[in-house]
Coordinates of C-alpha atoms in Angstrom, one line a residue:
X25 CA -16.8 -188.8 -12.9
X26 CA -15.9 -191.7 -10.9
X27 CA -13.0 -192.0 -8.0
X28 CA -9.5 -194.6 -9.1
X29 CA -6.4 -196.7 -7.6
X30 CA -4.7 -198.6 -7.8
X31 CA -0.7 -199.8 -6.4
X32 CA 2.6 -201.9 -8.5
X33 CA 5.2 -203.6 -6.8
X34 CA 7.2 -206.0 -9.3
X35 CA 7.6 -208.8 -8.1
X36 CA 4.7 -209.2 -5.4
X37 CA 1.9 -211.0 -5.5
X38 CA -1.4 -208.9 -6.2
X39 CA -4.5 -209.1 -3.1
X40 CA -7.2 -208.9 -5.0
X41 CA -9.1 -207.6 -1.6
X42 CA -6.6 -204.7 -0.9
X43 CA -7.9 -203.6 -4.3
X44 CA -11.2 -203.8 -3.1
X45 CA -10.3 -201.5 0.4
X46 CA -8.8 -198.5 -1.5
X47 CA -12.1 -198.3 -3.9
X48 CA -14.2 -198.9 -0.9
X49 CA -12.8 -196.2 1.0
X50 CA -13.1 -193.8 -2.3
X51 CA -17.2 -195.8 -2.8
X52 CA -18.3 -191.8 -2.8
X53 CA -16.6 -190.6 -5.1
X54 CA -18.0 -193.6 -7.7
X55 CA -21.6 -195.7 -5.4
X56 CA -23.0 -197.4 -8.9
X57 CA -19.9 -199.6 -9.6
X58 CA -16.8 -200.5 -8.5
X59 CA -13.8 -203.1 -11.0
X60 CA -11.3 -204.2 -10.4
X61 CA -7.7 -205.8 -12.1
X62 CA -5.1 -207.4 -12.3
X63 CA -1.8 -208.5 -13.5
X64 CA 0.4 -211.1 -11.4
X65 CA 3.3 -211.6 -13.1
X66 CA 3.6 -208.2 -13.5
X67 CA 2.8 -206.9 -9.5
X68 CA 0.3 -204.3 -10.7
X69 CA -3.5 -203.8 -10.3
X70 CA -5.9 -201.6 -10.7
X71 CA -9.2 -200.0 -9.1
X72 CA -12.3 -198.1 -10.0
X73 CA -15.7 -196.4 -8.6
X74 CA -18.3 -195.5 -11.1
X75 CA -20.7 -192.3 -11.6
X76 CA -22.3 -193.8 -14.5
X77 CA -22.3 -190.6 -16.5
X78 CA -22.4 -192.1 -20.0
X79 CA -23.7 -195.6 -20.9
X80 CA -25.2 -196.5 -17.7
X81 CA -25.1 -200.6 -19.6
X82 CA -22.0 -202.8 -18.1
X83 CA -20.6 -201.8 -21.6
X84 CA -18.8 -198.2 -19.2
X85 CA -18.1 -200.1 -16.0
X86 CA -13.9 -200.0 -15.5
X87 CA -11.4 -201.3 -15.1
X88 CA -11.7 -201.7 -18.5
X89 CA -9.2 -203.1 -21.6
X90 CA -8.7 -202.1 -25.3
X91 CA -10.3 -204.3 -28.0
X92 CA -6.3 -205.5 -28.8
X93 CA -6.5 -206.5 -24.0
X94 CA -3.5 -203.9 -25.5
X95 CA -3.5 -201.5 -22.6
X96 CA -5.7 -201.6 -19.2
X97 CA -7.4 -197.9 -18.2
X98 CA -9.3 -196.6 -15.4
X99 CA -9.9 -193.2 -15.5
X100 CA -11.9 -190.3 -14.4
X101 CA -13.3 -187.7 -15.5
X102 CA -15.6 -186.7 -18.6
X103 CA -14.8 -185.8 -22.1
X104 CA -17.0 -183.6 -23.5
X105 CA -15.6 -184.1 -27.7
X106 CA -15.1 -188.2 -27.2
X107 CA -17.8 -188.2 -30.5
X108 CA -15.8 -186.4 -32.1
X109 CA -13.1 -187.9 -31.6
X110 CA -15.1 -191.9 -32.2
X111 CA -15.7 -190.3 -35.4
X112 CA -11.9 -189.4 -36.4
X113 CA -10.7 -193.0 -34.9
X114 CA -10.6 -195.9 -37.8
X115 CA -12.6 -198.9 -37.7
X116 CA -14.9 -197.7 -35.2
X117 CA -16.3 -200.7 -33.1
X118 CA -17.1 -201.0 -30.1
X119 CA -18.8 -202.6 -27.7
X120 CA -21.0 -199.3 -26.0
X121 CA -20.5 -195.4 -26.5
X122 CA -18.5 -194.5 -23.5
X123 CA -16.4 -191.9 -23.5
X124 CA -13.3 -194.3 -21.5
X125 CA -14.4 -196.8 -24.9
X126 CA -13.0 -193.4 -26.7
X127 CA -9.7 -192.8 -24.4
X128 CA -9.3 -196.6 -24.9
X129 CA -9.1 -196.9 -28.9
X130 CA -7.5 -193.0 -29.0
X131 CA -4.4 -194.3 -27.2
X132 CA -3.8 -197.6 -28.9
X133 CA -4.4 -195.2 -32.5
X134 CA -2.6 -192.5 -31.3
X135 CA -1.0 -193.2 -28.4
X136 CA -0.4 -191.2 -24.9
X137 CA 0.6 -188.0 -25.4
X138 CA -1.4 -187.4 -29.3
X139 CA -4.2 -188.4 -27.6
X140 CA -3.9 -186.1 -24.4
X141 CA -3.6 -183.6 -26.6
X142 CA -6.5 -183.7 -29.0
X143 CA -9.5 -184.6 -25.9
X144 CA -11.6 -181.9 -24.5
X145 CA -12.4 -182.7 -20.7
X146 CA -11.7 -183.0 -17.3
X147 CA -10.0 -186.3 -16.3
X148 CA -6.8 -188.8 -14.5
X149 CA -5.9 -192.2 -15.9
X150 CA -4.3 -194.3 -15.1
X151 CA -3.6 -196.6 -17.8
X152 CA -1.9 -199.7 -18.2
X153 CA 0.2 -200.8 -21.2
X154 CA 0.3 -204.7 -20.5
X155 CA 2.7 -205.0 -23.5
X156 CA 5.8 -202.4 -23.0
X157 CA 4.9 -202.4 -19.0
X158 CA 5.0 -199.1 -18.7
X159 CA 1.7 -196.9 -16.0
X160 CA 0.8 -194.0 -17.6
X161 CA -1.4 -191.6 -14.9
X162 CA -2.1 -188.6 -16.7
X163 CA -4.1 -185.0 -15.1
X164 CA -5.9 -182.9 -17.5
X165 CA -5.4 -179.0 -18.4
X166 CA -6.4 -177.2 -15.5
X167 CA -6.5 -179.9 -12.2
X168 CA -9.9 -180.2 -12.3
X169 CA -9.3 -183.7 -10.8
X170 CA -7.5 -185.0 -8.6
X171 CA -4.2 -187.7 -8.4
X172 CA -2.1 -188.4 -5.3
X173 CA 0.8 -191.3 -6.4
X174 CA 4.0 -192.0 -3.7
X175 CA 5.8 -194.5 -2.6
X176 CA 6.0 -196.3 0.8
X177 CA 7.9 -199.5 1.7
X178 CA 8.5 -200.1 -1.9
X179 CA 5.6 -200.2 -3.4
X180 CA 4.4 -197.2 -5.9
X181 CA 0.8 -196.1 -4.9
X182 CA -2.1 -193.7 -6.6
X183 CA -5.0 -193.1 -6.2
X184 CA -8.3 -189.6 -6.9
X185 CA -7.9 -189.3 -3.1
X186 CA -5.7 -189.8 0.6
X187 CA -8.4 -192.5 1.4
X188 CA -7.2 -195.1 -0.8
X189 CA -3.9 -194.4 -0.9
X190 CA -4.2 -195.3 3.0
X191 CA -6.3 -197.8 3.0
X192 CA -3.1 -199.9 1.5
X193 CA -1.0 -201.7 4.1
X194 CA 2.7 -200.4 3.0
X195 CA 1.7 -196.8 3.5
X196 CA 2.9 -194.6 6.4
X197 CA 2.1 -191.1 6.7
X198 CA 4.1 -189.3 7.5
X199 CA 3.3 -185.1 8.2
X200 CA 4.9 -183.4 6.2
X201 CA 5.7 -180.2 8.2
X202 CA 7.7 -178.1 5.6
X203 CA 3.9 -179.0 3.3
X204 CA 2.5 -177.6 6.5
X205 CA 4.3 -174.3 6.2
X206 CA 2.4 -173.9 3.0
X207 CA -0.9 -174.5 4.4
X208 CA -0.9 -172.1 6.2
X209 CA 0.0 -169.1 3.6
X210 CA -2.4 -170.1 1.0
X211 CA -5.3 -172.3 3.5
X212 CA -4.4 -175.3 0.4
X213 CA -1.0 -177.3 0.0
X214 CA -0.1 -176.5 -3.5
X215 CA 0.8 -179.1 -6.4
X216 CA 3.0 -180.7 -5.6
X217 CA 3.3 -181.3 -2.6
X218 CA 0.5 -183.8 -0.2
X219 CA 0.3 -183.1 3.7
X220 CA 2.6 -186.8 3.7
X221 CA 6.1 -187.0 2.7
X222 CA 6.9 -188.6 -0.5
X223 CA 3.5 -188.0 -1.6
X224 CA 2.9 -186.1 -4.1
X225 CA 0.2 -184.3 -6.3
X226 CA 0.2 -184.6 -10.1
X227 CA 0.7 -180.9 -11.9
X228 CA -2.0 -180.1 -13.5
X229 CA -1.1 -180.9 -18.4
X230 CA 1.3 -183.4 -16.9
X231 CA 1.5 -187.3 -17.5
X232 CA 4.1 -189.3 -15.9
X233 CA 5.4 -192.7 -17.2
X234 CA 7.1 -195.9 -15.7
X235 CA 8.4 -198.2 -17.1
X236 CA 9.5 -202.0 -14.6
X237 CA 13.1 -200.8 -15.1
X238 CA 12.4 -197.1 -13.5
X239 CA 10.4 -198.6 -11.0
X240 CA 13.2 -200.0 -9.6
X241 CA 14.9 -196.5 -9.1
X242 CA 11.7 -195.2 -7.8
X243 CA 12.4 -193.0 -11.2
X244 CA 9.9 -192.8 -14.8
X245 CA 9.1 -189.6 -17.1
X246 CA 7.6 -186.7 -16.8
X247 CA 6.0 -184.8 -19.8
X248 CA 4.2 -181.2 -20.2
X249 CA 1.8 -182.0 -23.1
X250 CA -0.5 -178.8 -22.2
X251 CA 1.5 -175.6 -20.4
X252 CA -0.8 -172.5 -19.0
X253 CA 2.5 -170.5 -19.3
X254 CA 2.7 -171.1 -22.8
X255 CA -1.2 -170.3 -23.8
X256 CA -0.7 -167.0 -21.3
X257 CA 3.0 -166.2 -23.5
X258 CA 1.6 -166.9 -26.3
X259 CA -1.9 -165.4 -26.6
X260 CA -0.3 -161.6 -25.2
X261 CA 1.7 -161.4 -27.5
X262 CA -0.8 -162.3 -30.6
X263 CA -3.4 -160.9 -29.0
X264 CA -6.9 -160.5 -30.0
X265 CA -7.5 -158.0 -32.7
X266 CA -10.8 -157.2 -33.4
X267 CA -13.6 -154.4 -32.4
X268 CA -16.6 -155.2 -29.8
X269 CA -18.6 -156.5 -30.4
X270 CA -16.3 -159.2 -32.5
X271 CA -14.9 -160.4 -29.8
X272 CA -18.2 -160.3 -27.9
X273 CA -19.7 -163.1 -30.8
X274 CA -16.1 -165.0 -30.0
X275 CA -16.5 -165.4 -26.3
X276 CA -20.7 -165.9 -26.9
X277 CA -19.3 -169.1 -29.3
X278 CA -16.1 -170.7 -28.4
X279 CA -17.8 -170.6 -24.7
X280 CA -21.6 -171.8 -26.0
X281 CA -19.0 -175.3 -27.8
X282 CA -18.7 -175.4 -24.1
X283 CA -21.2 -175.5 -22.2
X284 CA -23.1 -177.7 -25.8
X285 CA -20.3 -180.4 -24.9
X286 CA -20.9 -180.4 -21.2
X287 CA -24.6 -181.1 -21.3
X288 CA -23.7 -184.5 -22.6
X289 CA -25.0 -186.7 -20.2
X290 CA -28.2 -190.0 -19.9
X291 CA -28.5 -188.7 -16.1
X292 CA -30.1 -185.6 -15.3
X293 CA -28.3 -182.4 -15.3
X294 CA -28.6 -179.4 -14.0
X295 CA -26.1 -176.0 -11.7
X296 CA -25.6 -174.0 -9.2
X297 CA -26.9 -171.1 -9.3
X298 CA -25.0 -167.7 -7.5
X299 CA -27.0 -165.1 -9.0
X300 CA -23.5 -163.5 -9.8
X301 CA -21.7 -163.3 -13.6
X302 CA -19.6 -165.7 -13.7
X303 CA -23.2 -169.0 -13.0
X304 CA -25.5 -166.9 -14.3
X305 CA -24.1 -166.6 -17.3
X306 CA -23.3 -170.6 -17.1
X307 CA -27.5 -170.8 -16.8
X308 CA -28.4 -167.9 -19.3
X309 CA -26.5 -170.5 -22.5
X310 CA -27.1 -173.9 -21.1
X311 CA -31.1 -171.9 -20.8
X312 CA -30.2 -171.0 -24.1
X313 CA -29.2 -175.0 -25.6
X314 CA -32.6 -176.4 -23.3
X315 CA -35.7 -177.2 -25.0
X316 CA -37.5 -178.1 -20.6
X317 CA -35.9 -175.1 -18.1
X318 CA -32.6 -176.2 -16.4
X319 CA -32.7 -176.6 -13.1
X320 CA -30.6 -174.5 -10.7
X321 CA -29.7 -174.8 -6.9
X322 CA -28.6 -172.0 -4.7
X323 CA -28.6 -171.9 -0.8
X324 CA -28.9 -169.0 0.7
X325 CA -27.9 -166.9 4.3
X326 CA -30.3 -165.0 6.3
X327 CA -27.3 -163.1 7.5
X328 CA -26.6 -159.7 6.0
X329 CA -23.5 -160.3 3.8
X330 CA -23.7 -163.5 2.9
X331 CA -26.5 -164.2 1.3
X332 CA -27.1 -164.1 -2.5
X333 CA -29.7 -166.9 -2.5
X334 CA -32.4 -163.8 -3.6
X335 CA -30.1 -162.4 -6.9
X336 CA -30.1 -166.0 -8.3
X337 CA -34.0 -166.3 -7.4
X338 CA -33.9 -162.9 -9.7
X339 CA -31.8 -164.3 -12.9
X340 CA -33.7 -168.5 -12.3
X341 CA -37.3 -166.0 -12.9
X342 CA -35.8 -163.8 -15.3
X343 CA -34.4 -166.7 -17.6
X344 CA -37.6 -169.2 -16.7
X345 CA -35.2 -172.0 -14.7
X346 CA -36.8 -174.7 -11.9
X347 CA -35.1 -173.3 -9.2
X348 CA -34.7 -174.8 -6.2
X349 CA -32.9 -173.1 -3.1
X350 CA -32.9 -173.2 0.2
X351 CA -31.6 -171.6 3.5
X352 CA -29.6 -172.7 5.8
X353 CA -29.5 -171.5 9.3
X354 CA -26.2 -170.8 10.8
X355 CA -26.7 -175.0 13.2
X356 CA -26.7 -176.6 9.7
X357 CA -24.2 -175.2 8.3
X358 CA -22.4 -175.3 11.7
X359 CA -22.9 -179.4 11.4
X360 CA -20.3 -180.0 8.6
X361 CA -17.6 -179.0 10.5
X362 CA -16.6 -182.2 11.4
X363 CA -17.7 -183.9 7.6
X364 CA -14.4 -182.1 6.8
X365 CA -11.3 -184.3 8.0
X366 CA -13.0 -186.8 6.1
X367 CA -14.1 -185.6 2.4
X368 CA -10.4 -183.3 2.3
X369 CA -8.5 -186.0 3.6
X370 CA -6.0 -183.5 4.3
X371 CA -5.7 -180.2 5.7
X372 CA -7.9 -178.2 3.5
X373 CA -9.3 -174.2 5.3
X374 CA -11.2 -172.8 2.4
X375 CA -14.2 -171.7 4.2
X376 CA -15.6 -171.7 2.0
X377 CA -16.1 -175.3 1.3
X378 CA -19.4 -175.5 3.9
X379 CA -21.7 -173.5 1.6
X380 CA -19.9 -175.8 -1.8
X381 CA -20.8 -179.1 0.6
X382 CA -23.9 -178.1 0.8
X383 CA -25.4 -176.5 -2.2
X384 CA -24.1 -179.8 -3.6
X385 CA -26.0 -182.3 -1.2
X386 CA -28.8 -180.1 -2.6
X387 CA -28.3 -180.8 -6.0
X388 CA -27.7 -183.9 -5.2
X389 CA -31.2 -184.7 -4.1
X390 CA -32.4 -183.7 -7.9
X391 CA -30.0 -184.2 -10.4
X392 CA -26.9 -186.1 -11.1
X393 CA -24.6 -183.7 -12.7
X394 CA -24.4 -178.9 -12.2
X395 CA -22.4 -177.6 -14.0
X396 CA -20.1 -174.1 -12.4
X397 CA -19.2 -171.0 -13.0
X398 CA -15.7 -171.5 -11.0
X399 CA -13.1 -170.5 -13.7
X400 CA -14.4 -166.2 -14.7
X401 CA -12.1 -164.4 -12.2
X402 CA -9.0 -165.9 -13.2
X403 CA -9.7 -165.1 -16.6
X404 CA -11.5 -162.3 -17.4
X405 CA -10.0 -159.9 -13.9
X406 CA -12.6 -160.8 -11.3
X407 CA -10.8 -160.8 -8.4
X408 CA -10.6 -157.7 -6.3
X409 CA -6.8 -157.8 -5.7
X410 CA -6.2 -157.5 -9.3
X411 CA -8.0 -154.0 -8.5
X412 CA -5.8 -153.1 -5.5
X413 CA -2.4 -154.8 -6.2
X414 CA -1.8 -152.1 -8.8
X415 CA -3.7 -149.2 -7.6
X416 CA -1.8 -149.6 -4.3
X417 CA 1.4 -148.9 -6.5
X418 CA 0.3 -146.7 -8.7
X419 CA -0.7 -144.0 -6.1
X420 CA 2.0 -145.3 -3.4
X421 CA 4.4 -147.5 -4.4
X422 CA 6.7 -143.9 -4.8
X423 CA 6.9 -143.1 -0.8
X424 CA 9.9 -144.6 0.7
X425 CA 9.3 -147.4 3.2
X426 CA 8.7 -145.7 6.7
X427 CA 5.6 -143.7 4.8
X428 CA 4.5 -146.7 3.9
X429 CA 5.1 -148.4 7.0
X430 CA 3.0 -145.1 9.1
X431 CA 0.4 -144.8 7.2
X432 CA -0.3 -148.9 7.4
X433 CA -0.7 -148.4 11.3
X434 CA -3.3 -146.0 11.1
X435 CA -5.4 -148.1 9.4
X436 CA -4.5 -150.5 12.0
X437 CA -5.7 -147.9 14.7
X438 CA -9.5 -149.1 14.6
X439 CA -10.4 -152.9 14.6
X440 CA -12.6 -154.5 10.9
X441 CA -15.8 -153.8 12.6
X442 CA -15.4 -150.1 13.3
X443 CA -14.3 -149.5 9.6
X444 CA -17.6 -152.1 8.4
X445 CA -19.5 -149.6 10.1
X446 CA -18.5 -145.9 9.2
X447 CA -18.3 -147.2 5.3
X448 CA -21.6 -149.0 6.0
X449 CA -22.6 -144.9 6.8
X450 CA -21.4 -143.8 4.0
X451 CA -22.9 -147.1 1.3
X452 CA -25.2 -144.6 -1.0
X453 CA -22.2 -142.2 -1.1
X454 CA -20.0 -144.4 -3.0
X455 CA -20.3 -145.5 -5.9
X456 CA -20.7 -149.4 -6.7
X457 CA -17.1 -150.2 -7.6
X458 CA -16.5 -148.9 -4.3
X459 CA -18.7 -150.9 -1.9
X460 CA -17.3 -154.2 -1.0
X461 CA -17.7 -156.3 1.1
X462 CA -16.4 -156.7 4.4
X463 CA -14.5 -153.4 4.6
X464 CA -12.5 -153.3 8.0
X465 CA -11.1 -156.3 6.8
X466 CA -9.6 -155.4 3.4
X467 CA -8.4 -152.1 5.0
X468 CA -6.1 -154.4 7.9
X469 CA -5.2 -156.9 5.1
X470 CA -4.2 -153.5 3.1
X471 CA -2.0 -152.5 6.1
X472 CA -0.5 -156.1 6.5
X473 CA 1.0 -154.9 2.7
X474 CA 1.6 -151.1 2.8
X475 CA 5.4 -151.8 3.3
X476 CA 6.1 -153.9 0.3
X477 CA 9.3 -153.1 -2.8
X478 CA 7.3 -153.7 -5.4
X479 CA 4.2 -154.8 -7.1
X480 CA 4.8 -158.4 -7.5
X481 CA 5.1 -158.8 -3.2
X482 CA 1.6 -156.8 -3.2
X483 CA 0.4 -160.1 -5.0
X484 CA 1.9 -162.3 -3.0
X485 CA 0.9 -160.3 0.5
X486 CA -3.0 -160.3 -0.5
X487 CA -3.0 -164.1 -1.7
X488 CA -0.2 -165.6 2.5
X489 CA -2.6 -166.3 5.7
X490 CA 0.3 -166.5 7.9
X491 CA 3.0 -164.6 6.9
X492 CA 6.0 -166.2 8.4
X493 CA 4.4 -169.9 9.1
X494 CA 7.4 -171.1 9.2
X495 CA 7.4 -169.4 12.7
X496 CA 4.1 -171.2 13.7
X497 CA 5.1 -175.0 12.6
X498 CA 8.2 -176.5 14.4
X499 CA 11.3 -177.1 12.1
X500 CA 10.2 -176.4 9.4
X501 CA 11.9 -174.9 6.1
X502 CA 9.0 -173.3 3.8
X503 CA 9.4 -175.2 -0.2
X504 CA 9.3 -173.4 -2.8
X505 CA 6.4 -172.5 -4.6
X506 CA 5.8 -171.7 -7.5
X507 CA 5.0 -168.4 -6.2
X508 CA 8.7 -168.1 -4.7
X509 CA 10.1 -168.3 -8.6
X510 CA 9.8 -165.5 -11.1
X511 CA 11.8 -167.4 -13.4
X512 CA 8.5 -170.0 -13.9
X513 CA 5.7 -166.9 -14.6
X514 CA 4.3 -166.3 -17.3
X515 CA 6.4 -163.5 -19.4
X516 CA 3.4 -160.8 -19.7
X517 CA 3.2 -157.5 -20.2
X518 CA 1.2 -155.9 -17.2
X519 CA 0.9 -157.2 -13.2
X520 CA -2.8 -157.8 -13.5
X521 CA -2.1 -160.4 -16.0
X522 CA 0.5 -161.5 -14.1
X523 CA -1.0 -162.3 -11.3
X524 CA -4.0 -164.0 -13.4
X525 CA -1.6 -166.0 -14.5
X526 CA -0.2 -167.3 -10.6
X527 CA -4.4 -167.8 -9.4
X528 CA -5.0 -170.2 -12.4
X529 CA -1.9 -172.3 -12.0
X530 CA -2.6 -172.0 -8.5
X531 CA -5.0 -170.7 -6.9
X532 CA -7.2 -172.3 -9.4
X533 CA -7.0 -176.1 -9.2
X534 CA -5.2 -175.8 -5.0
X535 CA -7.7 -175.0 -3.6
X536 CA -11.3 -173.3 -5.4
X537 CA -11.1 -176.7 -7.4
X538 CA -9.9 -179.4 -5.0
X539 CA -12.8 -178.1 -3.0
X540 CA -15.7 -178.3 -5.7
X541 CA -13.8 -181.7 -6.3
X542 CA -13.9 -183.4 -3.1
X543 CA -17.9 -181.1 -0.9
X544 CA -19.3 -182.6 -4.3
X545 CA -17.9 -186.2 -4.2
X546 CA -18.5 -186.1 -1.3
X547 CA -21.9 -186.2 -2.4
X548 CA -21.4 -188.6 -5.3
X549 CA -22.1 -185.7 -7.6
X550 CA -20.3 -184.8 -10.6
X551 CA -19.3 -181.4 -11.8
X552 CA -18.6 -179.5 -14.7
X553 CA -17.1 -175.8 -15.1
X554 CA -17.5 -174.7 -18.8
X555 CA -15.0 -171.9 -18.7
X556 CA -12.4 -174.4 -17.7
X557 CA -12.9 -175.4 -21.5
X558 CA -8.8 -174.6 -22.4
X559 CA -10.5 -172.8 -25.8
X560 CA -12.1 -170.5 -23.6
X561 CA -9.1 -170.6 -21.6
X562 CA -6.6 -170.6 -24.3
X563 CA -9.0 -168.0 -26.2
X564 CA -8.9 -165.1 -22.8
X565 CA -6.0 -165.7 -23.0
X566 CA -5.2 -163.1 -26.7
X567 CA -7.2 -160.5 -24.9
X568 CA -6.0 -157.2 -23.8
X569 CA -6.6 -156.1 -20.7
X570 CA -8.5 -153.3 -21.7
X571 CA -11.5 -156.2 -22.5
X572 CA -11.1 -157.9 -18.9
X573 CA -11.1 -154.7 -17.0
X574 CA -12.3 -151.6 -17.8
X575 CA -13.3 -148.0 -15.9
X576 CA -12.9 -150.1 -12.9
X577 CA -15.3 -152.8 -13.6
X578 CA -14.6 -156.2 -13.6
X579 CA -14.9 -159.6 -16.1
X580 CA -17.0 -156.6 -18.8
X581 CA -16.9 -159.0 -22.3
X582 CA -18.0 -161.9 -19.7
X583 CA -20.6 -159.7 -18.7
X584 CA -21.4 -158.1 -22.5
X585 CA -21.9 -162.0 -22.9
X586 CA -24.2 -162.1 -20.5
X587 CA -26.4 -159.4 -20.7
X588 CA -27.6 -159.6 -24.1
X589 CA -29.2 -162.6 -21.7
X590 CA -30.1 -161.5 -18.5
X591 CA -31.4 -157.7 -17.5
X592 CA -27.8 -155.8 -16.0
X593 CA -29.7 -154.2 -13.6
X594 CA -30.2 -157.7 -12.5
X595 CA -26.2 -158.9 -12.6
X596 CA -24.5 -155.5 -11.2
X597 CA -23.7 -155.5 -7.0
X598 CA -20.8 -155.6 -5.0
X599 CA -18.8 -158.4 -5.8
X600 CA -19.7 -160.7 -2.9
X601 CA -17.5 -164.1 -2.1
X602 CA -19.3 -167.5 -0.5
X603 CA -18.4 -168.0 2.4
X604 CA -19.8 -167.5 5.9
X605 CA -19.4 -165.5 8.9
X606 CA -16.9 -167.5 10.4
X607 CA -15.2 -164.8 12.5
X608 CA -18.4 -163.7 14.0
X609 CA -18.4 -167.8 15.0
X610 CA -15.6 -167.6 16.1
X611 CA -16.1 -165.0 18.9
X612 CA -20.2 -167.0 19.3
X613 CA -20.8 -170.3 19.0
X614 CA -18.1 -172.0 17.4
X615 CA -15.4 -170.6 20.2
X616 CA -16.0 -173.3 22.9
X617 CA -14.7 -175.5 19.7
X618 CA -12.0 -173.3 19.2
X619 CA -10.3 -173.3 22.4
X620 CA -10.4 -176.9 22.9
X621 CA -8.5 -177.0 19.8
X622 CA -6.6 -174.1 21.0
X623 CA -5.4 -174.2 24.1
X624 CA -1.7 -173.8 24.5
X625 CA -0.7 -177.4 26.2
X626 CA -2.2 -179.3 22.7
X627 CA -0.2 -178.1 20.6
X628 CA 2.7 -177.8 22.6
X629 CA 1.6 -181.4 23.9
X630 CA 1.4 -182.3 19.8
X631 CA 4.4 -180.9 18.4
X632 CA 3.8 -179.5 15.5
X633 CA 3.1 -175.7 16.2
X634 CA 4.4 -173.8 18.7
X635 CA 1.7 -171.9 20.5
X636 CA 2.2 -168.2 21.3
X637 CA 1.3 -166.4 18.1
X638 CA -1.6 -168.8 18.1
X639 CA -2.9 -167.6 21.2
X640 CA -2.3 -164.0 20.2
X641 CA -4.2 -164.0 17.6
X642 CA -6.7 -165.6 19.3
X643 CA -7.1 -163.2 22.2
X644 CA -7.1 -161.0 19.9
X645 CA -10.0 -161.9 17.6
X646 CA -11.9 -162.8 20.4
X647 CA -11.7 -158.8 21.7
X648 CA -13.1 -157.7 17.9
X649 CA -9.3 -156.0 17.8
X650 CA -9.0 -158.3 14.6
X651 CA -10.0 -160.2 11.7
X652 CA -7.9 -163.3 12.1
X653 CA -10.4 -165.8 11.1
X654 CA -9.2 -167.0 8.0
X655 CA -5.6 -167.3 10.0
X656 CA -7.3 -169.0 13.1
X657 CA -9.2 -171.8 10.8
X658 CA -6.0 -172.2 8.9
X659 CA -5.0 -174.1 12.0
X660 CA -8.7 -175.4 13.3
X661 CA -8.7 -177.0 10.1
X662 CA -6.1 -178.8 10.4
X663 CA -5.8 -179.6 14.3
X664 CA -9.5 -180.8 13.3
X665 CA -7.9 -183.0 10.1
X666 CA -4.8 -184.2 13.1
X667 CA -7.3 -185.5 15.6
X668 CA -9.3 -187.6 12.9
X669 CA -6.2 -188.6 10.4

């Protein structure tokens, strides 16, 4: 895990001191070594910050030249099957045992696309071909590793984080108001957009090649080497035909293979453990492959409804891990807020970014690499919206829109806190699958989507924060995304699978993976996600929906694997998000901070937002009439970021 950056301006002198500044801006991604390389005749420079994981010797330093001298690489990530690739390569005259050197050898022997297709891992790559004077930028299949690029004053800039690009004197940094509307809708800015005009995120599963001639016209060729859509469609057309037991064995085999590959490291390694299905499965498979207790980490909160630490402790005790837990006081969590703009570089408002940073910081005090359970929800039907959207449409889609609108009005007559109290009284009478955390918020969310015209619109409503963000941002038009273009959706036979696909190509890389990467790399911790091995994903897409969601239970097949290692009673409980009591904090200890950032005069003077609709939500939230914490957090995170941009 590292950080990369560079720039290319043919015919111009290469300022290596500037390369050094770009690298220094992302030193947290690689505190162990800084390297620069430049070709004055081509006007290109690469830089790299190293977090040493494999081959800790200088033989693993980057930027790295191939044995022939033709290729130069700056690489961020891990190639988990690099030893298998190395065994396939001719010659095998290696200087060290790093996966970076394996990649270089593969690029030279097999070419770019063939190498990318053979590689199992997470990565962002900048590869310079000195012979053809061609630059290749590539990103892993699911988007675990970030890669920004863009033209600024005739210079091509690229890097792992925006702060590296901002360190170059050509960087302009004009805020893109249209992208800001997407941020208000999704609490993150989806690829390929960024908060800045003319700066983009490379899409997952793609690479971009640009030659000297194409540089003149700001051109180049984008190619897709792996398509989640093709995987989903192919898997559902040729479904797994075995029994439940055979499916369980097959899943444990492919997931175990992934876990084993991701345990490869020359530094201390551990895992995040929440006690939920995903992280417990990963830790169980790790422990089954380890001759010593796996180091596991969790944080806890004393607030009811937000604490998973006790469940994680029970799973850790059963598996025999070396478990570390830290109960965080509210003021410690709130102290992270000033750090967020620097961590995320552009506005980002998934409030679980706070506990994610805290558990990463805890883990980093003991290990350099931590495995995570991210990806299970998208692959195996874990989100409540997969149940909600289908059930809502099946039960209410036949009603006239006017009737559904009236029902929505009934649901919003009580504030969420009142609904929460009402549900709590009857918790003991409700089946486990109906015991949701914060049911009042979910009922108000339901009210917002009752008057839709199609089940897909229900999903759109469930994944949206501000419903009409272009009415909030001044002089802006909301750009198109995968979610607004049905021609880009996977052709799969049921709504739940369509939602899983859309989450996989949007919410997962733009929110979840961004959140984890920046929080963990902010403390120089490498995170790995075995569930996102593309071979696991490809197998998951062959499974029929009944093997993912059965009798109202999510992640059914993944649970069957887990129950071979952990008793069911330690896992069975209502799904709990990894969050903080944001709604309560905004009415209490964060109120003064929020009111300063949301001051109407300030909003109007800065010129990005219409203040009136924001103020209305703020008043309703403070009064306890509605829980607008997610909407408000979006605006607050932008305001906090703007103050430091």
